[in-house]
Coordinates of N, CA and C in Angstrom, one line a residue:
M22 N 0.8 -1.2 0.0 CA 0.0 0.0 0.0 C 0.9 1.2 0.0
T23 N 0.3 2.3 -0.7 CA 1.1 3.6 -0.7 C 0.9 4.3 0.6
E24 N 2.0 4.7 1.2 CA 1.9 5.4 2.4 C 1.4 6.9 2.2
P25 N 0.6 7.4 3.1 CA 0.1 8.8 2.8 C 1.3 9.8 3.0
T26 N 1.2 10.8 2.2 CA 2.2 11.8 2.2 C 1.6 13.2 2.6
H27 N 2.4 14.1 3.0 CA 1.9 15.4 3.4 C 2.5 16.6 2.7
D28 N 3.0 16.2 1.5 CA 3.7 17.3 0.7 C 2.9 17.6 -0.5
E29 N 1.6 17.1 -0.6 CA 0.8 17.4 -1.7 C 0.3 18.8 -1.7
A30 N 0.0 19.4 -2.9 CA -0.5 20.8 -2.9 C -2.1 20.7 -2.7
H31 N -2.6 21.6 -1.9 CA -4.1 21.6 -1.7 C -4.7 23.0 -2.0
G32 N -6.0 22.9 -2.3 CA -6.7 24.2 -2.4 C -6.2 25.1 -3.5
G33 N -5.9 26.3 -3.1 CA -5.6 27.4 -4.1 C -4.2 27.1 -4.7
S34 N -3.2 26.5 -3.8 CA -1.9 26.3 -4.3 C -1.9 25.3 -5.5
L35 N -2.8 24.3 -5.4 CA -2.9 23.3 -6.5 C -3.5 24.0 -7.8
G36 N -4.6 24.8 -7.5 CA -5.2 25.5 -8.6 C -4.3 26.5 -9.3
S37 N -3.5 27.2 -8.5 CA -2.6 28.2 -9.0 C -1.5 27.5 -9.9
R38 N -1.0 26.3 -9.3 CA 0.0 25.5 -10.1 C -0.5 25.0 -11.4
L39 N -1.8 24.5 -11.4 CA -2.3 23.9 -12.6 C -2.6 25.0 -13.6
N40 N -2.9 26.3 -13.2 CA -3.2 27.4 -14.1 C -1.8 27.7 -14.8
W41 N -0.8 27.8 -14.0 CA 0.6 28.1 -14.7 C 1.0 26.9 -15.5
L42 N 0.7 25.8 -15.1 CA 1.1 24.6 -15.9 C 0.3 24.5 -17.2
R43 N -1.0 24.9 -17.2 CA -1.8 24.9 -18.4 C -1.2 25.9 -19.4
A44 N -0.9 27.1 -18.9 CA -0.3 28.1 -19.8 C 1.0 27.8 -20.4
A45 N 1.8 27.1 -19.5 CA 3.2 26.7 -20.0 C 3.1 25.6 -21.0
V46 N 2.3 24.6 -20.7 CA 2.3 23.4 -21.6 C 1.6 23.7 -22.9
L47 N 0.5 24.6 -22.8 CA -0.2 25.0 -24.0 C 0.8 25.8 -24.9
G48 N 1.5 26.7 -24.2 CA 2.4 27.6 -25.0 C 3.5 26.7 -25.7
A49 N 4.2 25.9 -24.9 CA 5.3 25.1 -25.4 C 4.8 24.1 -26.5
N50 N 3.7 23.4 -26.2 CA 3.2 22.5 -27.3 C 2.8 23.2 -28.5
D51 N 2.1 24.4 -28.4 CA 1.7 25.1 -29.6 C 3.0 25.6 -30.4
G52 N 4.0 26.0 -29.6 CA 5.1 26.4 -30.2 C 5.9 25.3 -31.0
I53 N 5.9 24.1 -30.4 CA 6.6 23.0 -31.0 C 5.8 22.5 -32.2
V54 N 4.5 22.3 -32.1 CA 3.6 21.7 -33.1 C 3.5 22.7 -34.3
S55 N 3.1 24.0 -34.0 CA 2.8 24.9 -35.0 C 4.1 25.2 -35.8
T56 N 5.2 25.5 -35.1 CA 6.4 25.8 -35.9 C 6.9 24.6 -36.7
A57 N 6.9 23.4 -36.0 CA 7.2 22.2 -36.7 C 6.4 22.0 -37.9
G58 N 5.1 22.1 -37.9 CA 4.3 22.0 -39.0 C 4.5 23.0 -40.1
L59 N 4.9 24.2 -39.7 CA 5.2 25.2 -40.7 C 6.5 24.9 -41.4
V60 N 7.6 24.7 -40.7 CA 8.9 24.4 -41.3 C 8.9 23.2 -42.1
V61 N 8.2 22.1 -41.6 CA 8.2 20.8 -42.3 C 7.4 21.0 -43.7
G62 N 6.3 21.8 -43.5 CA 5.5 22.1 -44.8 C 6.3 22.8 -45.8
V63 N 7.1 23.8 -45.3 CA 7.9 24.5 -46.3 C 9.0 23.6 -46.8
A64 N 9.6 22.7 -45.9 CA 10.7 21.9 -46.4 C 10.1 20.9 -47.4
G65 N 8.9 20.5 -47.4 CA 8.2 19.7 -48.4 C 8.2 20.4 -49.8
A66 N 8.3 21.7 -49.8 CA 8.2 22.5 -51.1 C 9.5 23.0 -51.5
T67 N 10.5 23.3 -50.6 CA 11.8 23.8 -50.9 C 12.8 23.4 -49.9
G68 N 14.0 23.3 -50.3 CA 15.1 22.9 -49.3 C 16.0 24.1 -49.0
D69 N 15.6 25.3 -49.5 CA 16.4 26.5 -49.3 C 16.4 26.9 -47.9
R70 N 17.7 27.0 -47.3 CA 17.8 27.3 -45.8 C 17.3 28.6 -45.5
S71 N 17.6 29.7 -46.3 CA 17.1 31.0 -45.9 C 15.5 31.1 -45.9
T72 N 14.9 30.3 -46.8 CA 13.4 30.3 -46.8 C 12.9 29.7 -45.6
L73 N 13.6 28.5 -45.2 CA 13.1 27.8 -44.0 C 13.3 28.7 -42.8
L74 N 14.4 29.3 -42.7 CA 14.7 30.2 -41.6 C 13.7 31.3 -41.5
T75 N 13.4 31.9 -42.6 CA 12.5 33.1 -42.6 C 11.1 32.6 -42.2
A76 N 10.7 31.5 -42.7 CA 9.3 31.0 -42.4 C 9.3 30.6 -40.9
G77 N 10.3 30.0 -40.4 CA 10.3 29.5 -39.0 C 10.3 30.8 -38.0
L78 N 11.2 31.8 -38.4 CA 11.2 32.9 -37.5 C 9.9 33.7 -37.6
A79 N 9.3 33.8 -38.7 CA 7.9 34.4 -38.8 C 7.0 33.7 -38.0
G80 N 6.9 32.4 -38.1 CA 6.0 31.6 -37.3 C 6.2 31.8 -35.8
L81 N 7.4 31.8 -35.4 CA 7.8 31.9 -34.0 C 7.3 33.3 -33.5
L82 N 7.6 34.3 -34.1 CA 7.2 35.7 -33.7 C 5.7 35.8 -33.7
A83 N 5.1 35.4 -34.8 CA 3.6 35.6 -34.9 C 2.9 34.7 -33.8
G84 N 3.4 33.5 -33.6 CA 2.7 32.6 -32.7 C 2.9 33.0 -31.3
S85 N 4.2 33.4 -30.9 CA 4.4 33.9 -29.5 C 3.6 35.1 -29.2
M86 N 3.5 36.1 -30.1 CA 2.7 37.3 -29.8 C 1.2 36.9 -29.7
S87 N 0.7 36.1 -30.6 CA -0.6 35.7 -30.6 C -1.0 35.0 -29.2
M88 N -0.1 34.1 -28.9 CA -0.3 33.3 -27.6 C -0.4 34.3 -26.4
A89 N 0.6 35.3 -26.4 CA 0.7 36.2 -25.3 C -0.6 37.1 -25.3
A90 N -1.0 37.6 -26.4 CA -2.2 38.5 -26.5 C -3.5 37.7 -26.2
G91 N -3.6 36.5 -26.6 CA -4.7 35.7 -26.3 C -4.8 35.4 -24.8
E92 N -3.7 35.0 -24.2 CA -3.7 34.7 -22.8 C -4.0 36.1 -22.0
Y93 N -3.4 37.2 -22.4 CA -3.7 38.4 -21.7 C -5.2 38.8 -21.7
V94 N -5.8 38.7 -22.8 CA -7.2 39.0 -22.9 C -8.1 38.0 -22.2
S95 N -7.7 36.7 -22.2 CA -8.5 35.7 -21.5 C -8.4 36.0 -20.0
V96 N -7.2 36.1 -19.5 CA -7.0 36.3 -18.0 C -7.5 37.6 -17.5
S97 N -7.4 38.6 -18.4 CA -7.9 39.9 -18.0 C -9.5 39.8 -17.8
T98 N -10.1 39.1 -18.7 CA -11.5 38.9 -18.6 C -11.9 38.2 -17.3
Q99 N -11.1 37.1 -17.0 CA -11.3 36.4 -15.8 C -11.1 37.3 -14.6
R100 N -10.1 38.1 -14.6 CA -9.8 39.0 -13.5 C -10.9 40.0 -13.3
D101 N -11.4 40.6 -14.4 CA -12.5 41.6 -14.3 C -13.7 40.9 -13.7
S102 N -14.0 39.6 -14.1 CA -15.1 38.9 -13.5 C -14.9 38.7 -12.0
E103 N -13.8 38.3 -11.6 CA -13.5 38.2 -10.2 C -13.6 39.4 -9.4
M104 N -13.1 40.5 -9.9 CA -13.2 41.8 -9.2 C -14.6 42.2 -9.1
A105 N -15.4 42.0 -10.2 CA -16.8 42.4 -10.2 C -17.6 41.6 -9.1
A106 N -17.3 40.3 -9.1 CA -17.9 39.4 -8.1 C -17.6 39.8 -6.7
L107 N -16.3 40.2 -6.4 CA -15.9 40.7 -5.1 C -16.6 42.0 -4.7
A108 N -16.8 42.9 -5.7 CA -17.4 44.1 -5.5 C -18.9 43.9 -5.1
L109 N -19.5 43.0 -5.8 CA -21.0 42.7 -5.5 C -21.1 42.0 -4.1
E110 N -20.1 41.1 -3.8 CA -20.1 40.5 -2.5 C -19.9 41.5 -1.4
R111 N -19.0 42.5 -1.6 CA -18.7 43.5 -0.6 C -20.0 44.4 -0.3
R112 N -20.7 44.7 -1.4 CA -21.9 45.4 -1.2 C -23.0 44.7 -0.5
E113 N -23.1 43.4 -0.8 CA -24.1 42.6 -0.1 C -23.8 42.5 1.3
L114 N -22.5 42.3 1.7 CA -22.2 42.2 3.0 C -22.5 43.5 3.8
R115 N -22.4 44.6 3.1 CA -22.6 45.9 3.8 C -24.1 46.2 3.9
E116 N -25.0 45.7 2.9 CA -26.3 46.1 3.0 C -27.2 44.9 3.6
Q117 N -26.7 43.7 3.5 CA -27.5 42.6 4.0 C -26.7 41.6 4.8
P118 N -26.1 42.1 5.9 CA -25.2 41.1 6.7 C -25.9 39.9 7.1
E119 N -27.1 39.9 7.6 CA -27.7 38.8 8.1 C -28.0 37.8 7.1
A120 N -28.5 38.2 5.9 CA -28.7 37.3 4.8 C -27.5 36.7 4.3
E121 N -26.3 37.4 4.3 CA -25.0 36.8 3.9 C -24.5 35.9 4.9
L122 N -24.8 36.1 6.2 CA -24.4 35.2 7.2 C -25.2 33.8 7.1
E123 N -26.5 33.9 6.8 CA -27.2 32.8 6.6 C -26.8 32.0 5.4
E124 N -26.5 32.8 4.3 CA -26.0 32.1 3.0 C -24.7 31.4 3.3
L125 N -23.8 31.9 4.1 CA -22.5 31.3 4.4 C -22.8 30.0 5.2
T126 N -23.7 30.2 6.2 CA -24.1 29.0 7.0 C -24.5 27.8 6.1
E127 N -25.4 28.1 5.2 CA -26.0 27.1 4.3 C -24.9 26.5 3.3
L128 N -24.0 27.3 2.9 CA -22.9 26.8 2.1 C -22.1 25.8 2.9
L129 N -21.8 26.1 4.2 CA -21.0 25.2 5.0 C -21.8 24.0 5.3
E130 N -23.1 24.1 5.5 CA -23.9 22.9 5.7 C -23.8 22.0 4.5
E131 N -23.8 22.5 3.2 CA -23.7 21.8 2.1 C -22.4 21.0 1.9
R132 N -21.4 21.5 2.7 CA -20.1 20.7 2.7 C -20.1 19.7 3.8
G133 N -21.1 19.4 4.5 CA -21.1 18.3 5.4 C -21.2 18.6 6.9
L134 N -21.2 19.9 7.2 CA -21.3 20.3 8.6 C -22.8 20.3 9.1
T135 N -22.8 20.0 10.4 CA -24.2 20.2 10.9 C -24.6 21.6 11.0
R136 N -25.9 21.9 11.2 CA -26.4 23.3 11.2 C -25.7 24.0 12.3
A137 N -25.6 23.5 13.5 CA -25.0 24.2 14.6 C -23.6 24.6 14.4
V138 N -22.8 23.5 13.9 CA -21.4 23.7 13.6 C -21.2 24.8 12.5
A139 N -22.0 24.6 11.5 CA -21.9 25.5 10.3 C -22.2 27.0 10.7
R140 N -23.2 27.2 11.6 CA -23.5 28.5 12.0 C -22.4 29.1 12.8
D141 N -21.9 28.3 13.7 CA -20.8 28.8 14.5 C -19.5 29.1 13.7
A142 N -19.3 28.3 12.7 CA -18.1 28.5 11.8 C -18.4 29.8 11.0
A143 N -19.6 29.9 10.5 CA -20.0 31.1 9.7 C -19.8 32.4 10.5
V144 N -20.2 32.3 11.8 CA -20.1 33.5 12.6 C -18.6 33.9 12.8
Q145 N -17.8 32.8 13.1 CA -16.4 33.1 13.4 C -15.6 33.6 12.1
L146 N -16.0 33.0 10.9 CA -15.3 33.4 9.7 C -15.8 34.9 9.4
T147 N -17.0 35.2 9.6 CA -17.5 36.6 9.4 C -16.8 37.6 10.3
E148 N -16.7 37.2 11.5 CA -16.0 38.2 12.5 C -14.6 38.4 12.1
R149 N -13.9 37.3 11.6 CA -12.5 37.5 11.2 C -12.3 38.2 9.9
D150 N -13.0 37.8 8.9 CA -12.9 38.6 7.6 C -14.1 38.0 6.7
A151 N -15.2 38.8 6.7 CA -16.3 38.4 6.1 C -16.2 38.3 4.5
L152 N -15.5 39.2 3.9 CA -15.3 39.1 2.5 C -14.4 38.0 2.1
R153 N -13.4 37.8 2.8 CA -12.6 36.6 2.5 C -13.3 35.3 2.6
A154 N -14.1 35.2 3.7 CA -14.8 34.0 3.9 C -15.8 33.7 2.7
H155 N -16.5 34.7 2.3 CA -17.5 34.5 1.2 C -16.8 34.4 -0.1
A156 N -15.7 35.1 -0.3 CA -14.9 34.9 -1.5 C -14.4 33.4 -1.7
R157 N -13.9 32.9 -0.7 CA -13.4 31.5 -0.8 C -14.4 30.4 -0.8
V158 N -15.4 30.6 0.1 CA -16.5 29.5 0.2 C -17.5 29.6 -0.9
E159 N -17.9 30.9 -1.1 CA -19.1 31.1 -2.1 C -18.6 31.2 -3.5
L160 N -17.4 31.9 -3.7 CA -17.0 32.2 -5.0 C -15.8 31.4 -5.5
G161 N -15.1 30.8 -4.6 CA -13.8 30.0 -4.9 C -12.7 31.0 -5.3
I162 N -12.7 32.2 -4.8 CA -11.6 33.2 -5.1 C -10.9 33.6 -3.9
D163 N -9.6 33.7 -4.0 CA -8.7 34.3 -3.0 C -8.5 35.8 -3.3
P164 N -9.0 36.7 -2.5 CA -9.0 38.1 -2.8 C -7.5 38.6 -2.9
D165 N -6.6 37.9 -2.2 CA -5.2 38.4 -2.3 C -4.4 37.6 -3.4
D166 N -5.0 36.8 -4.1 CA -4.3 36.1 -5.2 C -5.0 36.1 -6.4
L167 N -5.5 37.2 -7.0 CA -6.3 37.3 -8.2 C -5.3 37.0 -9.4
T168 N -5.9 36.4 -10.4 CA -5.1 36.1 -11.6 C -4.5 37.4 -12.2
N169 N -3.3 37.2 -12.6 CA -2.5 38.4 -13.2 C -2.3 38.2 -14.7
P170 N -3.0 39.0 -15.5 CA -2.9 38.8 -17.1 C -1.5 39.0 -17.6
W171 N -0.7 39.9 -17.0 CA 0.7 40.0 -17.5 C 1.6 38.8 -17.2
H172 N 1.4 38.2 -16.1 CA 2.2 37.0 -15.8 C 1.8 35.9 -16.7
A173 N 0.5 35.7 -17.0 CA 0.1 34.7 -17.9 C 0.5 35.0 -19.3
A174 N 0.5 36.3 -19.7 CA 1.0 36.6 -21.1 C 2.4 36.3 -21.3
W175 N 3.2 36.7 -20.3 CA 4.7 36.5 -20.4 C 5.0 35.0 -20.4
A176 N 4.3 34.2 -19.5 CA 4.5 32.8 -19.5 C 4.2 32.2 -20.8
S177 N 3.1 32.5 -21.5 CA 2.7 32.0 -22.7 C 3.7 32.3 -23.8
F178 N 4.2 33.6 -23.8 CA 5.1 34.1 -24.8 C 6.5 33.3 -24.7
L179 N 6.9 33.2 -23.5 CA 8.2 32.5 -23.3 C 8.1 31.0 -23.6
A180 N 7.0 30.4 -23.1 CA 6.9 29.0 -23.4 C 6.7 28.6 -24.9
F181 N 5.9 29.5 -25.6 CA 5.8 29.3 -27.0 C 7.2 29.5 -27.7
T182 N 7.8 30.5 -27.4 CA 9.2 30.8 -28.0 C 10.1 29.7 -27.7
A183 N 10.2 29.1 -26.5 CA 11.1 28.0 -26.2 C 10.7 26.8 -26.9
G184 N 9.4 26.5 -27.1 CA 9.0 25.4 -27.9 C 9.3 25.5 -29.4
A185 N 9.1 26.7 -29.9 CA 9.3 27.0 -31.3 C 10.7 26.9 -31.7
L186 N 11.6 27.2 -30.8 CA 13.0 27.2 -31.2 C 13.6 25.9 -31.6
L187 N 13.0 24.8 -30.9 CA 13.5 23.4 -31.2 C 13.3 23.1 -32.6
P188 N 12.1 23.1 -33.2 CA 11.9 22.8 -34.6 C 12.6 23.7 -35.6
L189 N 12.8 25.0 -35.2 CA 13.4 26.0 -36.1 C 14.8 25.6 -36.2
L190 N 15.5 25.3 -35.1 CA 16.9 25.0 -35.1 C 17.2 23.6 -35.8
A191 N 16.2 22.7 -35.6 CA 16.4 21.4 -36.0 C 16.2 21.3 -37.6
I192 N 15.6 22.3 -38.2 CA 15.4 22.3 -39.6 C 16.4 23.0 -40.3
V193 N 17.1 24.1 -39.6 CA 18.1 24.9 -40.4 C 19.5 24.5 -40.1
L194 N 19.8 23.8 -39.0 CA 21.2 23.5 -38.6 C 21.7 22.3 -39.4
P195 N 21.0 21.2 -39.4 CA 21.6 20.0 -40.0 C 21.8 20.1 -41.5
P196 N 22.6 19.2 -42.1 CA 22.7 19.2 -43.6 C 21.3 18.9 -44.2
S197 N 21.2 19.3 -45.4 CA 19.9 19.3 -46.1 C 19.3 17.9 -46.2
D198 N 20.2 16.9 -46.4 CA 19.6 15.5 -46.4 C 19.2 14.9 -45.0
R199 N 19.5 15.7 -43.9 CA 19.1 15.1 -42.7 C 18.1 16.0 -41.9
R200 N 17.8 17.1 -42.5 CA 16.9 18.2 -41.9 C 15.5 17.5 -41.4
L201 N 14.9 16.9 -42.4 CA 13.5 16.3 -42.1 C 13.5 15.3 -41.0
P202 N 14.3 14.2 -41.1 CA 14.4 13.3 -40.0 C 14.8 13.8 -38.7
V203 N 15.8 14.7 -38.6 CA 16.2 15.3 -37.4 C 15.1 16.1 -36.8
T204 N 14.3 16.9 -37.6 CA 13.2 17.7 -37.1 C 12.1 16.8 -36.5
V205 N 11.7 15.8 -37.3 CA 10.7 14.9 -36.9 C 11.0 14.2 -35.6
V206 N 12.2 13.6 -35.4 CA 12.6 12.9 -34.2 C 12.6 13.9 -33.0
S207 N 13.2 15.1 -33.3 CA 13.3 16.0 -32.2 C 12.0 16.5 -31.6
V208 N 11.1 16.8 -32.6 CA 9.8 17.3 -32.2 C 9.0 16.2 -31.5
L209 N 9.1 14.9 -31.9 CA 8.3 13.9 -31.3 C 8.9 13.6 -29.9
L210 N 10.2 13.7 -29.7 CA 10.8 13.5 -28.4 C 10.4 14.8 -27.4
A211 N 10.5 15.9 -28.0 CA 10.1 17.1 -27.2 C 8.6 17.0 -26.7
L212 N 7.7 16.5 -27.7 CA 6.3 16.4 -27.3 C 6.1 15.3 -26.3
A213 N 6.9 14.2 -26.3 CA 6.9 13.2 -25.3 C 7.3 13.8 -24.0
C214 N 8.2 14.6 -24.0 CA 8.7 15.2 -22.6 C 7.7 16.2 -22.1
T215 N 7.1 17.0 -22.9 CA 6.1 18.0 -22.4 C 4.8 17.1 -21.9
G216 N 4.5 16.1 -22.8 CA 3.3 15.3 -22.3 C 3.6 14.6 -21.0
W217 N 4.7 14.1 -20.8 CA 5.1 13.4 -19.5 C 5.2 14.4 -18.4
S218 N 5.8 15.6 -18.7 CA 5.9 16.6 -17.5 C 4.6 17.1 -17.1
S219 N 3.7 17.4 -18.1 CA 2.4 18.0 -17.7 C 1.6 16.9 -16.9
A220 N 1.7 15.7 -17.3 CA 0.9 14.7 -16.6 C 1.5 14.5 -15.2
R221 N 2.8 14.4 -15.0 CA 3.4 14.2 -13.6 C 3.1 15.4 -12.8
L222 N 3.2 16.5 -13.3 CA 3.0 17.7 -12.4 C 1.5 17.9 -12.1
G223 N 0.6 17.4 -12.9 CA -0.8 17.4 -12.6 C -1.3 16.2 -12.0
A224 N -0.4 15.2 -11.6 CA -0.7 14.0 -10.8 C -1.6 13.1 -11.7
A225 N -1.4 13.1 -13.0 CA -2.1 12.2 -13.9 C -1.2 11.2 -14.5
A226 N -1.9 10.1 -15.1 CA -1.1 9.0 -15.7 C -0.4 9.6 -17.0
P227 N 1.0 9.4 -17.1 CA 1.7 10.1 -18.2 C 1.5 9.4 -19.6
A228 N 1.2 8.1 -19.6 CA 1.2 7.4 -20.9 C 0.2 8.0 -21.9
R229 N -1.0 8.3 -21.4 CA -2.0 8.8 -22.3 C -1.6 10.3 -22.8
A230 N -1.0 11.1 -22.0 CA -0.6 12.4 -22.4 C 0.4 12.4 -23.3
V231 N 1.4 11.5 -23.2 CA 2.6 11.3 -24.1 C 2.0 10.9 -25.5
V232 N 1.2 9.9 -25.5 CA 0.7 9.4 -26.8 C -0.2 10.5 -27.5
R233 N -1.0 11.2 -26.8 CA -1.7 12.3 -27.3 C -0.8 13.3 -27.8
N234 N 0.2 13.8 -27.2 CA 1.0 14.8 -27.7 C 1.8 14.4 -29.0
M235 N 2.4 13.2 -28.8 CA 3.1 12.8 -30.0 C 2.2 12.5 -31.2
G236 N 1.0 11.9 -30.9 CA 0.1 11.6 -32.1 C -0.3 13.0 -32.8
G237 N -0.7 13.9 -32.0 CA -1.1 15.2 -32.6 C 0.0 15.9 -33.4
G238 N 1.3 15.8 -32.8 CA 2.4 16.4 -33.6 C 2.7 15.7 -34.8
A239 N 2.6 14.4 -34.8 CA 2.9 13.5 -36.0 C 1.9 13.8 -37.1
V240 N 0.6 13.9 -36.7 CA -0.5 14.2 -37.7 C -0.2 15.6 -38.4
A241 N 0.1 16.5 -37.5 CA 0.3 17.9 -38.0 C 1.4 18.0 -39.0
M242 N 2.6 17.3 -38.7 CA 3.7 17.4 -39.5 C 3.4 16.6 -40.8
T243 N 2.7 15.5 -40.8 CA 2.3 14.7 -42.0 C 1.5 15.5 -42.9
V244 N 0.5 16.1 -42.4 CA -0.4 17.0 -43.2 C 0.3 18.1 -43.9
T245 N 1.1 18.9 -43.1 CA 1.8 20.0 -43.7 C 2.9 19.6 -44.7
Y246 N 3.5 18.5 -44.4 CA 4.6 18.1 -45.3 C 4.0 17.7 -46.6
V247 N 2.9 16.8 -46.6 CA 2.3 16.4 -47.8 C 1.7 17.7 -48.6
T248 N 1.1 18.6 -47.9 CA 0.7 19.8 -48.6 C 1.9 20.5 -49.2
G249 N 3.0 20.7 -48.5 CA 4.1 21.3 -49.1 C 4.7 20.6 -50.3
V250 N 4.7 19.3 -50.2 CA 5.2 18.5 -51.4 C 4.3 18.6 -52.6
L251 N 3.0 18.7 -52.4 CA 2.1 18.9 -53.5 C 2.1 20.3 -54.1
L252 N 2.2 21.2 -53.2 CA 2.3 22.6 -53.7 C 3.7 22.8 -54.5
G253 N 4.8 22.2 -53.9 CA 6.0 22.3 -54.6 C 6.0 21.6 -56.0
A254 N 5.4 20.5 -56.1 CA 5.3 19.8 -57.3 C 4.5 20.5 -58.3
A255 N 3.5 21.3 -57.8 CA 2.7 22.1 -58.7 C 3.3 23.4 -59.1
G256 N 4.4 23.8 -58.6 CA 5.1 25.0 -58.9 C 4.5 26.1 -58.2
V257 N 3.8 25.9 -57.1 CA 3.2 27.2 -56.5 C 4.2 27.9 -55.6

C-alpha cells in the first residue's frame, strides 16, 4: 500500500500551479507543433535554408505574440469577472449582513457540517474577515491572489518561444539531407517530454498524455509536409 504523504498541494496552491502549468504546456506544445508543421511544410516544397529560416522565424514571432495576446485577454476577462464578483459581495455584506451570514451557513452545511457547527463557523469566519470567507467559500476566489494577466501573457510568450526554437533549429542547422528526420525525431521527443511533464505535475497518468502529444504532432507534420510537397510539385 502507498503510504500517505503530506507534501501534496491543496486548495488554491494546486489550482494556481495547474493554471501556470496549463499556460506553460499549451504555449510550449503550440510552439513545437505549429512551428514544426510550418517548417516541415515549407521543407516539403523547398530545401532552401534561408526560406526555411524566414518561415520559421515568422511563425515563431507571430505565434508567440498571438499566444501572449490571447492569454492576456483571456486572463484579463477572468480577473475583471473576479473583481466584479468581489465588489458585489462587498456590497451585499454591507447592505444585507444577516442574509449573507445565513448564506454562508448554508454553504458550509452543504459541505457536510451540521447546522449548529456551520452556524458557529460562519459567525467566526465573518467576524474574522467576512469578504474573504464569502470569496473563498461562495466564489472560490482568493482576494489576495487574483489572476495576473501580465504574468500569464509572459508565461505563454516565453513557453511558445522556447517550444518553437527546437523545430526551427532542427530544420536549419543539419545538412539538407538530414533536416527532415532530425526535425521529426526532435519534435516527437520534445512532445513526449512535455506530455510526460504535464501529466506528472498534474498528478495524472503520463502514458496517455505522451501518446496524445506525439500523435497530434505527427499528424500535424504529416499533413503540412504532404501539402508542401504537392504545392512544390505544382510549382506554387
